[in-house]
Short mmCIF file of C-alpha atoms in Angstrom, two decimals:
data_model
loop_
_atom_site.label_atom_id
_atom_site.label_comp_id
_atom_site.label_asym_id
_atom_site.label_seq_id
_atom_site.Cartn_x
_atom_site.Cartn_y
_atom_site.Cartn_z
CA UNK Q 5 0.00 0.00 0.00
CA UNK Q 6 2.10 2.92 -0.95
CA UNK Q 7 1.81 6.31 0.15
CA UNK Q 8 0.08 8.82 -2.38
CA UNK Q 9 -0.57 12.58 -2.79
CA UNK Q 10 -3.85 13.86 -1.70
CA UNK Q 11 -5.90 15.75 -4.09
CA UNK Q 12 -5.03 19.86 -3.86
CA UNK Q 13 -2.08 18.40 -1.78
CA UNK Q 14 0.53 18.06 -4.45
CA UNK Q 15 3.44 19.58 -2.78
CA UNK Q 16 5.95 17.09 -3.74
CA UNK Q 17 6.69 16.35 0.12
CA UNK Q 18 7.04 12.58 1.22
CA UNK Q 19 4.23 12.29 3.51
CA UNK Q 20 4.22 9.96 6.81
CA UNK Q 21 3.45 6.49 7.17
CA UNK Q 22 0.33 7.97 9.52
CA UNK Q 23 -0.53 10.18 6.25
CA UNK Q 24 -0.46 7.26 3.58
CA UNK Q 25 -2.98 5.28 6.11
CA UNK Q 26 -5.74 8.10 6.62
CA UNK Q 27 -5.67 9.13 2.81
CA UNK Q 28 -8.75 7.48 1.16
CA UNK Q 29 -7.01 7.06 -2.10
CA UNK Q 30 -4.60 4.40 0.13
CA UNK Q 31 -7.76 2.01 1.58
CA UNK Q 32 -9.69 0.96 -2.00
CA UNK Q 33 -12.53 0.54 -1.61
CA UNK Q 34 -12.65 3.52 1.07
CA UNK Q 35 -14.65 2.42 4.21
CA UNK Q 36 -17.25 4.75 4.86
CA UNK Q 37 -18.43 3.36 8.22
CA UNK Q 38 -17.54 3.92 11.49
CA UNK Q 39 -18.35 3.50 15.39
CA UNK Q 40 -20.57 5.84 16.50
CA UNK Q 41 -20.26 5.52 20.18
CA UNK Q 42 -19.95 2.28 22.71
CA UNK Q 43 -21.16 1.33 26.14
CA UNK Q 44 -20.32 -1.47 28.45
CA UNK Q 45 -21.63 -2.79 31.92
CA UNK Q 46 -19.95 -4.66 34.29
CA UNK Q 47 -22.44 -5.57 37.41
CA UNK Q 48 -21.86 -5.51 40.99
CA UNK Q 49 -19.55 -4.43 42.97
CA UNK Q 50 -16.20 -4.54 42.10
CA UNK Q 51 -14.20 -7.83 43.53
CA UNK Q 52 -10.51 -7.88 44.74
CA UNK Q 53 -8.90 -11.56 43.76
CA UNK Q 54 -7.27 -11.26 46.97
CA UNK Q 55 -10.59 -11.69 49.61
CA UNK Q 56 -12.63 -13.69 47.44
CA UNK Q 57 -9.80 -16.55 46.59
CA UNK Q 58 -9.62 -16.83 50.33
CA UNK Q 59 -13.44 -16.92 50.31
CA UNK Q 60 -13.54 -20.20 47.72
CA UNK Q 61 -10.24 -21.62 49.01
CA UNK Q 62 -8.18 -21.26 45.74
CA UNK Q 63 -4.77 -21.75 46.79
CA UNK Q 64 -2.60 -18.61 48.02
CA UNK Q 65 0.63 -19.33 45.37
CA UNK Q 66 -2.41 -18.96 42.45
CA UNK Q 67 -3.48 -16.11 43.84
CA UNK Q 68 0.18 -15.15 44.10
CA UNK Q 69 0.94 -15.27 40.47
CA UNK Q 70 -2.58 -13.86 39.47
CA UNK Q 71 -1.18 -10.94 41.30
CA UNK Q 72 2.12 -10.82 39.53
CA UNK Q 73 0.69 -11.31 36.09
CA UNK Q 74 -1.01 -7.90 37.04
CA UNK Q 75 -4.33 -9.12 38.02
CA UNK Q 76 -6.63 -7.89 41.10
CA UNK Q 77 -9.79 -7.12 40.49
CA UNK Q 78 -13.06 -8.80 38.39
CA UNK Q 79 -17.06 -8.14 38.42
CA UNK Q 80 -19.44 -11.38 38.64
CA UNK Q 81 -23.09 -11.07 38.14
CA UNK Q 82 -25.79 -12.24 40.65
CA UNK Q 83 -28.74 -13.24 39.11
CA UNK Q 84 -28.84 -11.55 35.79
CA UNK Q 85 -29.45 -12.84 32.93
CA UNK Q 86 -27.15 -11.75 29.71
CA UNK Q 87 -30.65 -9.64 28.20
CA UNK Q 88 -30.61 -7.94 31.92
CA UNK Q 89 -26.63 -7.20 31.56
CA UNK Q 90 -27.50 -6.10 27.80
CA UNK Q 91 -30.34 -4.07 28.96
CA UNK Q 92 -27.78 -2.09 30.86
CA UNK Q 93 -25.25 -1.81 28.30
CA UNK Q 94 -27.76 -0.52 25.56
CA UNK Q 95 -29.59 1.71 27.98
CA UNK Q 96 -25.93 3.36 28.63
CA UNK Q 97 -25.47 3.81 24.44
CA UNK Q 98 -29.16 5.26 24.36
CA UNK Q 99 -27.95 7.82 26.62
CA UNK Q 100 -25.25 8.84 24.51
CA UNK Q 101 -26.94 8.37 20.92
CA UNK Q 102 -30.17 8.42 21.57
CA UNK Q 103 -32.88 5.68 22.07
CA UNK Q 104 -34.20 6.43 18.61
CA UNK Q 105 -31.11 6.40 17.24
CA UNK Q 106 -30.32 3.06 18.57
CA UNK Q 107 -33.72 1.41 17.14
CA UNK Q 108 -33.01 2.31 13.64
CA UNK Q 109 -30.43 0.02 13.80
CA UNK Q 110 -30.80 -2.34 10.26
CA UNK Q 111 -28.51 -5.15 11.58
CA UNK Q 112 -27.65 -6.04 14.65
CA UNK Q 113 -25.27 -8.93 15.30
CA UNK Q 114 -24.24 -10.57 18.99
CA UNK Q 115 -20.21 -11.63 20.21
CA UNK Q 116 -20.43 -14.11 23.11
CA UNK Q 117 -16.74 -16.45 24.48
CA UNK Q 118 -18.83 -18.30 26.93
CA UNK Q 119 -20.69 -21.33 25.30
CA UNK Q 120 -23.65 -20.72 28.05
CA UNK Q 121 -24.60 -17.03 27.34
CA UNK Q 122 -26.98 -17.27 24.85
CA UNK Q 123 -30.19 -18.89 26.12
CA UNK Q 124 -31.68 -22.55 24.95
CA UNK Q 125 -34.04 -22.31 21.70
CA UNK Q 126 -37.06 -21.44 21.27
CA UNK Q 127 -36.07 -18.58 23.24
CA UNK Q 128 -33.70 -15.62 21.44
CA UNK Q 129 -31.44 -13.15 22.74
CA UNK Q 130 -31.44 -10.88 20.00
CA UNK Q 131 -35.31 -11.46 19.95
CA UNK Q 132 -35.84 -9.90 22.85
CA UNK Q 133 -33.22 -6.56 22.31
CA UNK Q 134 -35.60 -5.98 19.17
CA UNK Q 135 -38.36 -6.58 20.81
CA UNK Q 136 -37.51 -4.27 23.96
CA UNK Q 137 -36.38 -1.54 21.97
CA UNK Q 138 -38.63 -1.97 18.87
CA UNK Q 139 -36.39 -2.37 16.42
CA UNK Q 140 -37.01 -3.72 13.29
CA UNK Q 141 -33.77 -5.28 12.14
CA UNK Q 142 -33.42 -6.80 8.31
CA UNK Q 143 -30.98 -9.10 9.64
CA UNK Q 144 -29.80 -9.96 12.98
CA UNK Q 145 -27.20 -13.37 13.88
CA UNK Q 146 -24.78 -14.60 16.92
CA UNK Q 147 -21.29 -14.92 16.08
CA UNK Q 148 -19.86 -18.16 17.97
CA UNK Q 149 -16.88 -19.91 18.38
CA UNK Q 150 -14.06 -17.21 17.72
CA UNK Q 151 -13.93 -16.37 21.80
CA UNK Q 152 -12.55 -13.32 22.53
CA UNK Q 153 -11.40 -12.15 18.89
CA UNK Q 154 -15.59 -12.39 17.77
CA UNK Q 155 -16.05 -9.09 18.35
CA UNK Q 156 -13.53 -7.66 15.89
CA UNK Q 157 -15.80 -10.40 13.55
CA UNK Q 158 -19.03 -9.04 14.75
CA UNK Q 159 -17.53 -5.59 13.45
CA UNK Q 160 -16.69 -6.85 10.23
CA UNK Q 161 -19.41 -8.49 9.05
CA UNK Q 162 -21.88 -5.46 10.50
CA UNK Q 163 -19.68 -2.98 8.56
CA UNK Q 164 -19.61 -4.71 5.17
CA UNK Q 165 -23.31 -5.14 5.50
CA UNK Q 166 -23.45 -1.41 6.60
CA UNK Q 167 -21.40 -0.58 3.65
CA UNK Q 168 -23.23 -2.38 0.80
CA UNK Q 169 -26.88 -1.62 1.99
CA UNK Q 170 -27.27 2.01 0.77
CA UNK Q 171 -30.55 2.19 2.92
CA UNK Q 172 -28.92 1.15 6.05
CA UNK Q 173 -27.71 4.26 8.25
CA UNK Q 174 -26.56 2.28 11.72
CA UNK Q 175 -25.87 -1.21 12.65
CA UNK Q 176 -25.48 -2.85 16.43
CA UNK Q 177 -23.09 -4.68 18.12
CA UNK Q 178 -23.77 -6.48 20.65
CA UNK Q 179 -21.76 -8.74 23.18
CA UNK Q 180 -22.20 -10.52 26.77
CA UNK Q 181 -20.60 -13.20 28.66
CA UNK Q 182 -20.84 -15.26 31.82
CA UNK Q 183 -19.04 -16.98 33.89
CA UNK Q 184 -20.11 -20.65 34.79
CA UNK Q 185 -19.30 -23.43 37.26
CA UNK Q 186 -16.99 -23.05 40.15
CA UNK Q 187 -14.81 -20.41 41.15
CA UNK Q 188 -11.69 -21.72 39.10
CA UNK Q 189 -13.42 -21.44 35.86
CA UNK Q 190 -13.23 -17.49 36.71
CA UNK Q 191 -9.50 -18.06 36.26
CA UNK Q 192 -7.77 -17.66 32.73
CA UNK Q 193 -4.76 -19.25 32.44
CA UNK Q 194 -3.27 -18.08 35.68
CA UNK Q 195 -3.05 -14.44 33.81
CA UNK Q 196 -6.10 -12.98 33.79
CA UNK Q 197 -9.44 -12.93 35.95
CA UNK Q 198 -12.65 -13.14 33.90
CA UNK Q 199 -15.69 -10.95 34.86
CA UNK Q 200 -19.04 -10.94 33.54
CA UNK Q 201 -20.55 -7.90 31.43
CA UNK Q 202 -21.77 -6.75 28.51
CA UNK Q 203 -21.62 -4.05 25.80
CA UNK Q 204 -23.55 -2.18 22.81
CA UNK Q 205 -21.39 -0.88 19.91
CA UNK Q 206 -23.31 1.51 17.08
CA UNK Q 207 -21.92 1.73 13.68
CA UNK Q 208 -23.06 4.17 11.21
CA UNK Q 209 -21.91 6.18 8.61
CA UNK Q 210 -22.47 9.34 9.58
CA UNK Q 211 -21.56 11.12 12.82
CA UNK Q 212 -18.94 8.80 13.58
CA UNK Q 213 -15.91 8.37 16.61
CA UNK Q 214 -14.02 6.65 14.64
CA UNK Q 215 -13.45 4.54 11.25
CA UNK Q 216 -13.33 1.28 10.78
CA UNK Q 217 -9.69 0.76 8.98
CA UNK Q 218 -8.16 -2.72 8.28
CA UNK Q 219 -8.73 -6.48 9.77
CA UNK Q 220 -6.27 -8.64 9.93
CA UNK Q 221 -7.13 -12.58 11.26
CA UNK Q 222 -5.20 -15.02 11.83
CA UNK Q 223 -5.98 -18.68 12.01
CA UNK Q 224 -4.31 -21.72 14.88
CA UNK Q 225 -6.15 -24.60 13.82
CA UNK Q 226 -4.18 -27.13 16.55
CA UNK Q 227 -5.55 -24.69 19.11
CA UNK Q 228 -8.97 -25.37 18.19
CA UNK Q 229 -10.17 -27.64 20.81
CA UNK Q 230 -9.06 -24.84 23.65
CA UNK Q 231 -7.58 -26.01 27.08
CA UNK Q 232 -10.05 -29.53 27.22
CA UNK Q 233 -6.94 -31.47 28.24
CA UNK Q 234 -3.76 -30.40 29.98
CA UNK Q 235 -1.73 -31.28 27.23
CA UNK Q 236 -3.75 -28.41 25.10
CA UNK Q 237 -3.64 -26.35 28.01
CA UNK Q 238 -0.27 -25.51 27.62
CA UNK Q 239 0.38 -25.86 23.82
CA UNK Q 240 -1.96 -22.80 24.51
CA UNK Q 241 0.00 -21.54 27.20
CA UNK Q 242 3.37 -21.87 24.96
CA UNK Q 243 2.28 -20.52 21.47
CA UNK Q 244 -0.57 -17.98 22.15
CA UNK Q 245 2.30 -14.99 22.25
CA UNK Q 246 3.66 -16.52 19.40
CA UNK Q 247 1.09 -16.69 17.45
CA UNK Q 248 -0.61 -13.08 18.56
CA UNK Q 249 3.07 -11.42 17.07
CA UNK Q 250 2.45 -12.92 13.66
CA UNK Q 251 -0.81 -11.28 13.80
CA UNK Q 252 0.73 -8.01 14.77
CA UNK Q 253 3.34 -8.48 12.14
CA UNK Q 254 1.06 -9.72 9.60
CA UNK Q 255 -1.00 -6.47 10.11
CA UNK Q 256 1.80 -4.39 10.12
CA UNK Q 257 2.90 -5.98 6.81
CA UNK Q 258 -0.55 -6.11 5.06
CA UNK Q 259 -0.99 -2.10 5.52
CA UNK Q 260 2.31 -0.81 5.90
CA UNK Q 261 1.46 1.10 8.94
CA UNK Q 262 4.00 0.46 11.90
CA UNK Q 263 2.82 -0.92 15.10
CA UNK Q 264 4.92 2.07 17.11
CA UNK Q 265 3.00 4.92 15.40
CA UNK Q 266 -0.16 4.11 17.02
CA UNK Q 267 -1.82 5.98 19.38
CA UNK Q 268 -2.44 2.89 21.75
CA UNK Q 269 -3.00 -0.73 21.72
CA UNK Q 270 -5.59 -2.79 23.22
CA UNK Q 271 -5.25 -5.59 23.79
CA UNK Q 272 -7.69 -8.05 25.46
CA UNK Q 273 -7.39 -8.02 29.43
CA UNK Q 274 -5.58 -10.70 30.30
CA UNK Q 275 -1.78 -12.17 29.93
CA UNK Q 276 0.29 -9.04 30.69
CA UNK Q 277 3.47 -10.85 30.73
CA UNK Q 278 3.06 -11.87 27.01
CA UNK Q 279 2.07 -8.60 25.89
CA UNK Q 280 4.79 -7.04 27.56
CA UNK Q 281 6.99 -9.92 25.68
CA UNK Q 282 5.36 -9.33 22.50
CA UNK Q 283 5.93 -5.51 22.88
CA UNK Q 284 9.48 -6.08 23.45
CA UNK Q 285 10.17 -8.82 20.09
CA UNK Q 286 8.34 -5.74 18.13
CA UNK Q 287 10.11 -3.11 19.34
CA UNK Q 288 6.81 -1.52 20.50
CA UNK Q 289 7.40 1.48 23.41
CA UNK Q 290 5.66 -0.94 26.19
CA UNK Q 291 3.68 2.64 27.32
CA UNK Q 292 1.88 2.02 23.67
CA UNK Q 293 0.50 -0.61 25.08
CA UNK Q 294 -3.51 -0.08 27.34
CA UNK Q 295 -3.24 -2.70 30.22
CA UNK Q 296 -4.78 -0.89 32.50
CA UNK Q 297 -8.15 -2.53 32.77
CA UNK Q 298 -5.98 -6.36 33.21
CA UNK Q 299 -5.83 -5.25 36.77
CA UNK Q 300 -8.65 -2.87 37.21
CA UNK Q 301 -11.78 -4.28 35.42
CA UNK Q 302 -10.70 -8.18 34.58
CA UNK Q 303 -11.25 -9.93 31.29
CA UNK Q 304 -14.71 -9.50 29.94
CA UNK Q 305 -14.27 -11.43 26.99
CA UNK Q 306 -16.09 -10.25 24.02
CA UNK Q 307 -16.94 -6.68 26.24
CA UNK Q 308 -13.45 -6.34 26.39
CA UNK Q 309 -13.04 -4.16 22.73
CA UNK Q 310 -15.73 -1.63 23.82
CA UNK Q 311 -14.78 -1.25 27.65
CA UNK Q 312 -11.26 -0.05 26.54
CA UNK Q 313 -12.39 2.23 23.60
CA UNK Q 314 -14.91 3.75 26.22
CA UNK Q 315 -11.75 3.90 29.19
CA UNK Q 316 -8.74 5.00 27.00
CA UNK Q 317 -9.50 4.01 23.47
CA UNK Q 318 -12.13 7.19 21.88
CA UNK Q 319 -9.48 9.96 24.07
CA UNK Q 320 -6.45 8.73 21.45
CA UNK Q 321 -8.61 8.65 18.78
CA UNK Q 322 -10.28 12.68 20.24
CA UNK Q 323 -6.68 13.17 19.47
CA UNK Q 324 -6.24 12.49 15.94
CA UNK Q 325 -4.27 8.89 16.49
CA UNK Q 326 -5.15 5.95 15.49
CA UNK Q 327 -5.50 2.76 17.75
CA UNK Q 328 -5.15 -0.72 17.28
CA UNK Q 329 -7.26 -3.36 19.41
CA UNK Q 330 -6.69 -7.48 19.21
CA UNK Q 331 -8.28 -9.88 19.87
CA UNK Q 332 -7.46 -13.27 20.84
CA UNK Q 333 -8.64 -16.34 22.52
CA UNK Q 334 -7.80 -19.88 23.67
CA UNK Q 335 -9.11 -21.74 20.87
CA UNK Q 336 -6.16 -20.67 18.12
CA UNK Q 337 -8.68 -17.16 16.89
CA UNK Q 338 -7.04 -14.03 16.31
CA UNK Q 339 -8.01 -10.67 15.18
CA UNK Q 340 -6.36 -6.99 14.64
CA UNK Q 341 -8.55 -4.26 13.74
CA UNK Q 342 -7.57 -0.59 13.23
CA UNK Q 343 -9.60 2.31 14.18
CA UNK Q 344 -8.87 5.69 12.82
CA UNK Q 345 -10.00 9.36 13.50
CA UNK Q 346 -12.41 10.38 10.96
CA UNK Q 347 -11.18 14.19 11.51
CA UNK Q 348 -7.84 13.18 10.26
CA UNK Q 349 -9.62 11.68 6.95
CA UNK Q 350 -10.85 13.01 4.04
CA UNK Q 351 -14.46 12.20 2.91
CA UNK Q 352 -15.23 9.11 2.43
CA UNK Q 353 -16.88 7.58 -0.66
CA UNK Q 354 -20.12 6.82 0.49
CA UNK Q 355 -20.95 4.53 -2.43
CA UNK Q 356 -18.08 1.95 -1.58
CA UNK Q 357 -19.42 -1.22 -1.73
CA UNK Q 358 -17.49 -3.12 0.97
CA UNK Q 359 -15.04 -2.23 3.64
CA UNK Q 360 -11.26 -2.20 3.86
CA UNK Q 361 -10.65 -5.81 5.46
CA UNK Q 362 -7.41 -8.03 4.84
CA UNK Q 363 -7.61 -11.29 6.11
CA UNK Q 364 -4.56 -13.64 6.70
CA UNK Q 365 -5.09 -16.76 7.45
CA UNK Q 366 -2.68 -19.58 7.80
#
């Protein structure tokens, strides 16, 4: 993807790698949609690792190395179901966009990790969200079995619908997870802490946050049966990082953008050591990188994209940088998806019939 000369811009200068990304004529076919704005919920009261793992007896040296792997704290529902943690998250977005705003949504598509938070047929998840805000959606699906990098797919696939319906204005994305079984099911690979929650992300084309730039995904198909048996447990455990820096590499590649000129990366909550690891092989400045929310908010799974674009994510991007989230999971799914500023953009081409999306998969 080379770097080329904005219209009425012809001064002959080389222009930055930053530049060459946000110019239109670079991303064919231009993307013309874009996040609108994003809420999450995380219910109850926050939770320190500490007190409750001497509450369900989990063994102090866990607890130990949850705390050095930068863990702490987590939020577990009650009795809600994921439509009442939902309920919360889209009441949250209504606030900001408007309840009307939110019904108009044409498609609306739902990101869940854990295989127990979407309820038994007949009933429907999505059903209900229509049906409790009245919307009256062409098209709405559950996207399953990509864990914690299904949001970035949920994204996709609303945006390219977004993006070849010319009658379609805003699309919704939707994610919530829960927690079940017994207290060390809450634990992740001795690296992260998984809380329950929820979150509403609107796309539209107009009146955006942010753009939707390039996907990158990349494929582990040994990984695929996730930690059932020790042995995959730490195959897992031993090529995740791996695997996750081919993605960022493969990204890097595919646009020609480098990783250190972003604003921030996000990653998912959870596994600060290998981030910090992966930072380090890259030769990305380790303050590029949002961990945060690993030790104050715990791994949300699929909420995970929206909580840190609504805690550090959407300031970057208020300041004309772009950001890069990933996802990844346990089950060999990854996924890279860059946001950019829309201020820093020209136009876009509103009659682009499908987004900018590069997909590697090996």
């Amino acid at each position: 993807m080379g770097a080329r000369t904005r219209p009425g811009h012809e001064t002959g200068r080389e222009r930055s790698p930053l530049e060459a990304l946000m110019a239109p004529q670079a991303l064919s076919p231009v993307n013309p949609v874009g996040i609108v704005a994003a809420a999450y919920h995380l219910p109850g009261e926050r939770r320190d690792i500490v007190e409750w793992g001497a509450e369900q007896d989990i063994p102090a040296q866990l607890i130990e190395t949850l705390l050095a792997n930068g863990c702490r704290y987590f939020y577990a529902s009650e009795n809600e179901s994921d439509l009442d943690l939902l309920a919360v998250a889209l009441d949250g977005l209504a606030a900001q966009s408007g309840r009307q705003r939110v019904a108009s949504a044409t498609y609306v598509l739902h990101a869940h990790t854990q295989n127990f938070s979407v309820p038994p047929a007949p009933t429907s998840l999505l059903a209900a969200v229509a049906k409790a805000y009245g919307m009256q959606p062409r098209l709405c699906f559950s996207i399953e079995q990509l864990a914690c990098s299904g949001t970035v797919a949920a994204i996709d696939w609303a945006t390219r619908l977004l993006a070849a319906d010319p009658d379609a204005e805003h699309a919704l994305v939707l994610t919530s997870d829960r927690v079940f079984g017994n207290a060390t099911y809450r634990i992740y690979h001795q690296s992260g802490v998984q809380s329950d929650g929820a979150s509403a992300i609107l796309l539209g084309k107009t009146g955006t946050t942010c753009r939707i730039g390039p996907i990158t995904y990349r494929n582990a198909p040994e990984l695929h049966m996730g930690p059932s048996t020790p042995a995959n447990e730490r195959a897992i455990a031993q090529t995740s990082w791996l695997h996750t820096k081919r993605l960022f590499q493969e990204h890097q590649a595919a646009i020609g953008f480098p990783l250190a000129e972003y604003g921030q990366i996000l990653p998912i909550n959870a596994y600060r050591p290998n981030w910090n690891l992966i930072a380090k092989a890259l030769s990305v400045p380790p303050e590029r990188l949002f961990l945060d929310n690993i030790r104050d908010r715990g791994h949300a799974c699929c909420t995970d994209l929206a909580m840190n674009l609504v805690d550090r994510g959407f300031d970057v991007l208020g300041q004309g940088k772009p950001v890069l989230y990933c996802g990844r999971s346990n089950i060999g799914a990854y996924a890279a998806l860059t946001l950019l500023p829309p201020a820093m953009a020209e136009q876009p081409d509103r009659s682009a019939p499908e987004p900018v999306t590069c997909e590697v998969m090996q």
